[in-house]
PDB file of C-alpha atoms in Angstrom:
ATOM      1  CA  UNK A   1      20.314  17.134  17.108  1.00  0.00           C
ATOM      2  CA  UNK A   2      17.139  15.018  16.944  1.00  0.00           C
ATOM      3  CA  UNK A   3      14.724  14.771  14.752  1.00  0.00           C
ATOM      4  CA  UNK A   4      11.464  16.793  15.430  1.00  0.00           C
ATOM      5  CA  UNK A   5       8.444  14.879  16.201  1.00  0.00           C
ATOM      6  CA  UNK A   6       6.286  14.677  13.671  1.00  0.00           C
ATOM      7  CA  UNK A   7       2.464  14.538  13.651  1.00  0.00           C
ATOM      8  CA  UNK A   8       0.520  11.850  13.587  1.00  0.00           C
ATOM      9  CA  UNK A   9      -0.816  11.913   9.089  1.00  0.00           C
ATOM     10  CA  UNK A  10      -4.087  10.034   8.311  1.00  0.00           C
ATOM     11  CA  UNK A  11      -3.175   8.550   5.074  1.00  0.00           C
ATOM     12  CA  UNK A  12      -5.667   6.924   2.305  1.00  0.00           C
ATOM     13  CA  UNK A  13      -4.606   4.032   0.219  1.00  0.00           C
ATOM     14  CA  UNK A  14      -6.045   3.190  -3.599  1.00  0.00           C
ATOM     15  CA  UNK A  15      -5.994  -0.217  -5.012  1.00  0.00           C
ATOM     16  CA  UNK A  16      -6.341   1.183  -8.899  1.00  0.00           C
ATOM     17  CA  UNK A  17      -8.484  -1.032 -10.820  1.00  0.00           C
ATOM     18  CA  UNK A  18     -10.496   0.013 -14.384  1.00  0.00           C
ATOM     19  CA  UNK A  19     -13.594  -1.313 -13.187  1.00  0.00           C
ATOM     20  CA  UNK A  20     -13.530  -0.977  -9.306  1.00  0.00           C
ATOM     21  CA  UNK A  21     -10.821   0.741  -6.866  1.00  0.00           C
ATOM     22  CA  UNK A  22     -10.277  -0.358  -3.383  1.00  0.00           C
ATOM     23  CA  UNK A  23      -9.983   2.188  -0.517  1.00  0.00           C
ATOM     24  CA  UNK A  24      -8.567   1.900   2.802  1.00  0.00           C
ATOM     25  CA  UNK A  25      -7.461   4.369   6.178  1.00  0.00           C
ATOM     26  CA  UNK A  26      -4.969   4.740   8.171  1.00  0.00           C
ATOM     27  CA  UNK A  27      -2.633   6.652  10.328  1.00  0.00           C
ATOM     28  CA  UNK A  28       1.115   6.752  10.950  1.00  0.00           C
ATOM     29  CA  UNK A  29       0.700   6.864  14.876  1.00  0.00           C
ATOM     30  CA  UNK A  30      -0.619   3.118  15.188  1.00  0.00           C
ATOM     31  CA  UNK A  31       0.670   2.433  11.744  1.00  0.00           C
ATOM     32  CA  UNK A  32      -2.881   0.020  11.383  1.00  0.00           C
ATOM     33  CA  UNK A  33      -5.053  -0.016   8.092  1.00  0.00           C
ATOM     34  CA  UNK A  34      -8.391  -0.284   7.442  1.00  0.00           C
ATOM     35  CA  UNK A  35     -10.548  -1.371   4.405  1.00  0.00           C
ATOM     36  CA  UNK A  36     -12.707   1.074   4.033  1.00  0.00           C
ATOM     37  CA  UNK A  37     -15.457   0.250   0.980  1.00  0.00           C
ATOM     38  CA  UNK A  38     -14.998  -0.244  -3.034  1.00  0.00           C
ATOM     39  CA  UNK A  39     -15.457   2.400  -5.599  1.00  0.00           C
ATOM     40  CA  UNK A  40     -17.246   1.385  -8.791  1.00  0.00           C
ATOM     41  CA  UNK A  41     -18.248   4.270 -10.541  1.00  0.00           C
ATOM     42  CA  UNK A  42     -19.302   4.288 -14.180  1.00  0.00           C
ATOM     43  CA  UNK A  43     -16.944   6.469 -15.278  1.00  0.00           C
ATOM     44  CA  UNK A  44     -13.710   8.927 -13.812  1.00  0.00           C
ATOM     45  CA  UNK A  45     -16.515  11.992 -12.847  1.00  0.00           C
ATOM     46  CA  UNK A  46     -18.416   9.569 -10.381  1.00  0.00           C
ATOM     47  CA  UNK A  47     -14.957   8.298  -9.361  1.00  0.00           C
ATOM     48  CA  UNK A  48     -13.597  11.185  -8.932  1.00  0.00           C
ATOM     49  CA  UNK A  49     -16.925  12.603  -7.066  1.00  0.00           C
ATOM     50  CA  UNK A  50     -16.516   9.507  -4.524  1.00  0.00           C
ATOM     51  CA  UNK A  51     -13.105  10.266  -4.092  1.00  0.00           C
ATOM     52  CA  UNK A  52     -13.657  14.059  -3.030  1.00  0.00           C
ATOM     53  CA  UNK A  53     -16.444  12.847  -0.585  1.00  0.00           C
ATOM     54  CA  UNK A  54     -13.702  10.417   1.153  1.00  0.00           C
ATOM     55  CA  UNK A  55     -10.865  12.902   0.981  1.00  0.00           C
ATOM     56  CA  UNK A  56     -13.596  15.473   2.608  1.00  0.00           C
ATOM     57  CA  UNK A  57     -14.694  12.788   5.703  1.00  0.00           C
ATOM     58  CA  UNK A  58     -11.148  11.619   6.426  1.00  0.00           C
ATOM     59  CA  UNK A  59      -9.332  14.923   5.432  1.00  0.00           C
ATOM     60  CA  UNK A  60      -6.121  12.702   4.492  1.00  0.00           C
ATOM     61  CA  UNK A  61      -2.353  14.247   5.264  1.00  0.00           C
ATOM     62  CA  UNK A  62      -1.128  12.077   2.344  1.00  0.00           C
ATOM     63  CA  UNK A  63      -2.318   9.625  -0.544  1.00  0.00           C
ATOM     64  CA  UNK A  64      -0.959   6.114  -1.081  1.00  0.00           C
ATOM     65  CA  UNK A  65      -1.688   4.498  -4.694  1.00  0.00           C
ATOM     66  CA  UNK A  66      -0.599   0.931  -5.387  1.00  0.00           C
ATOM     67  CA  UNK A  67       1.231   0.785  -8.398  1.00  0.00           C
ATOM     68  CA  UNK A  68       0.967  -2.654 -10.067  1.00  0.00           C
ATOM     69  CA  UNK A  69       3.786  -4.220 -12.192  1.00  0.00           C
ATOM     70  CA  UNK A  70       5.493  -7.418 -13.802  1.00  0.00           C
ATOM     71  CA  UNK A  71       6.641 -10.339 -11.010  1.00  0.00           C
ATOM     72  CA  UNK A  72      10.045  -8.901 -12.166  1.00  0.00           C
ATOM     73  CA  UNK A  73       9.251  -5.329 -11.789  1.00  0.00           C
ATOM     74  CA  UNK A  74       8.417  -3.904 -15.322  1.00  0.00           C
ATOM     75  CA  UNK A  75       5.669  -1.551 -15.719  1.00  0.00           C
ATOM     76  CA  UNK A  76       2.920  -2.770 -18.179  1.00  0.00           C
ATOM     77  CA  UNK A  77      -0.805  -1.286 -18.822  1.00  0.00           C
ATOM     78  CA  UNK A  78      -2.228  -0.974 -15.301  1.00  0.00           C
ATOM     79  CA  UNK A  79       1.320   0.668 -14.423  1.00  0.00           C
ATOM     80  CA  UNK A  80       0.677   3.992 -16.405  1.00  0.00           C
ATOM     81  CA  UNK A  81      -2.978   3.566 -15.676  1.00  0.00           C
ATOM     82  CA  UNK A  82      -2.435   4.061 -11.776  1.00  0.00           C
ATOM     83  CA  UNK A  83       0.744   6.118 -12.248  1.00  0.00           C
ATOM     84  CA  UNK A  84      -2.160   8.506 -14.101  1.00  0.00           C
ATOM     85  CA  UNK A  85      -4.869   7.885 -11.528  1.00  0.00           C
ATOM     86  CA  UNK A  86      -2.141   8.984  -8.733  1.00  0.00           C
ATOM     87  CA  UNK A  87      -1.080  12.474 -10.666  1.00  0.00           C
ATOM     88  CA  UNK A  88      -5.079  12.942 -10.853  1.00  0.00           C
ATOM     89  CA  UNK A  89      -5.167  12.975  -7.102  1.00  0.00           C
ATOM     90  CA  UNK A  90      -2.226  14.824  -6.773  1.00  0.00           C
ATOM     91  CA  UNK A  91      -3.516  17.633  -9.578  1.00  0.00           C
ATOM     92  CA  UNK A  92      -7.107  17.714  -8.379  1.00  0.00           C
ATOM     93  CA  UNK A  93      -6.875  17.642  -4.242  1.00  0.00           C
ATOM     94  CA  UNK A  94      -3.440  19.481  -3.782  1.00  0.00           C
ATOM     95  CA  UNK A  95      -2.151  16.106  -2.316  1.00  0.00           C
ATOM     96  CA  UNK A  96       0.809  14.787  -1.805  1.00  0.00           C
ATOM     97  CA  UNK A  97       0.992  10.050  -3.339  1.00  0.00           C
ATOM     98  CA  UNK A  98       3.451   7.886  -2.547  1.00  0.00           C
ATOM     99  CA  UNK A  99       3.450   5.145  -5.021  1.00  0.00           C
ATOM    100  CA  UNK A 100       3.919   1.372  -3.292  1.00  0.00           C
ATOM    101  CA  UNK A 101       4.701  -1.693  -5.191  1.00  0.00           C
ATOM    102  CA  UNK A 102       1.830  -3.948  -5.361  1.00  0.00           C
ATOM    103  CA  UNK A 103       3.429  -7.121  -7.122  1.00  0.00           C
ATOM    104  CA  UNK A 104       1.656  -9.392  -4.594  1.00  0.00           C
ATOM    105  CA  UNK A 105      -0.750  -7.940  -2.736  1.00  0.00           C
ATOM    106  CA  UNK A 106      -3.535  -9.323  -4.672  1.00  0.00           C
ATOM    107  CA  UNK A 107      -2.052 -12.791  -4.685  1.00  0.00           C
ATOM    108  CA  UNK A 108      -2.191 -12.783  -0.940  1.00  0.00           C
ATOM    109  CA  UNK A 109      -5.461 -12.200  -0.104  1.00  0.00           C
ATOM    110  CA  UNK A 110      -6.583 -14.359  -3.156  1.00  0.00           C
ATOM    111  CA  UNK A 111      -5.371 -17.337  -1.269  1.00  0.00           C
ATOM    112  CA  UNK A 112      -8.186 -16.503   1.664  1.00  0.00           C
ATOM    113  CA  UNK A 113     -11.915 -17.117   0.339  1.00  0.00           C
ATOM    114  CA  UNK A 114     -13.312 -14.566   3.351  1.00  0.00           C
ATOM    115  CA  UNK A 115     -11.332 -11.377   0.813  1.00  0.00           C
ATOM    116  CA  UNK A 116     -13.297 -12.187  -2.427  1.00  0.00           C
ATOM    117  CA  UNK A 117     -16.465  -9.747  -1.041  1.00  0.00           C
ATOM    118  CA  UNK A 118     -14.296  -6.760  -0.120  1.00  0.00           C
ATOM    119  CA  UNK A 119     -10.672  -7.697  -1.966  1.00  0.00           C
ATOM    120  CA  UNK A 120      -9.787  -4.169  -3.786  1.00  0.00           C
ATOM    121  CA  UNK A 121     -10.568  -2.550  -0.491  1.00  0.00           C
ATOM    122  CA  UNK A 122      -8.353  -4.930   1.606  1.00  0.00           C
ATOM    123  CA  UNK A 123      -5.990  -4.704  -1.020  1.00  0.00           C
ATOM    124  CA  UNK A 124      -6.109  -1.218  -0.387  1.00  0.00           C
ATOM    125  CA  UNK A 125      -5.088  -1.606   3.234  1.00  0.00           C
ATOM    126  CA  UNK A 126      -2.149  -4.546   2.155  1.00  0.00           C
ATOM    127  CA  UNK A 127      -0.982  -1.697   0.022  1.00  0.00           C
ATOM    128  CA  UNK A 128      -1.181   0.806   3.062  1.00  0.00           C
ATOM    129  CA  UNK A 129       0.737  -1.303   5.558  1.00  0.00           C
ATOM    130  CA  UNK A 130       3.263  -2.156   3.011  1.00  0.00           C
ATOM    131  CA  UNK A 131       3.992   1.691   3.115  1.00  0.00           C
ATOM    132  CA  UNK A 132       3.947   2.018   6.894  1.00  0.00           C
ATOM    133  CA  UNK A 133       6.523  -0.941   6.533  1.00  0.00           C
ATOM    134  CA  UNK A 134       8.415   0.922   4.387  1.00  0.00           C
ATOM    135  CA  UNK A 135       8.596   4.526   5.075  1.00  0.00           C
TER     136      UNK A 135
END
């Protein structure tokens, strides 16, 4: 029997950082991301107030949050810091995350001098077509 088709899910992706955390959109139909803007909020209420006003506009299906680790895949600092910024989501918005390894998404768009302005955010959407790649 075949599988049902499913519904095109708008999906937003997080690029967890302490000081900033990079957004982008996208949508499992064209399966294309886009880096939407940069949070830098003084502290997790502001973030958390930018976040609702995002997850209100683009009324997201699903959550992706990058989840950063060691070159050889052990978790350090920033690991249980998104890993917590994820189960916020997830807790606060009724929303399902998928976490996606982010090892080198940063390291790629480092390389390009036209990212430094708007990196988290296009990290964001690295992160985001990694998952469409993926799942």
């Amino acid at each position: 029997m075949p599988d049902p088709i499913k519904k095109p899910m708008t999906i937003l992706a997080f690029d967890y950082g302490t000081r900033r955390v990079g957004v982008a959109v996208g949508n499992t139909e064209t399966k294309a991301s886009q880096a939407l803007k940069i949070i830098a909020a003084p502290n997790t209420d502001g973030l958390f107030r930018e976040i609702e006003s995002l997850l209100k506009e683009w009324q997201p299906d699903q959550v992706v949050v990058g989840l950063p680790t060691h070159p050889d895949g052990a978790e350090h600092e920033m690991t249980i810091k998104a890993r917590r910024f994820g189960h916020q989501i997830q807790g606060r918005f009724n929303l399902p995350v998928t976490w996606v390894d982010e090892r080198y998404t940063s390291a790629v768009l480092e390389a390009d001098p036209q990212m430094y302005d708007n990196l988290d955010a296009h990290s964001a959407a690295l992160i985001l077509e990694q998952y469409f790649a993926e799942y």
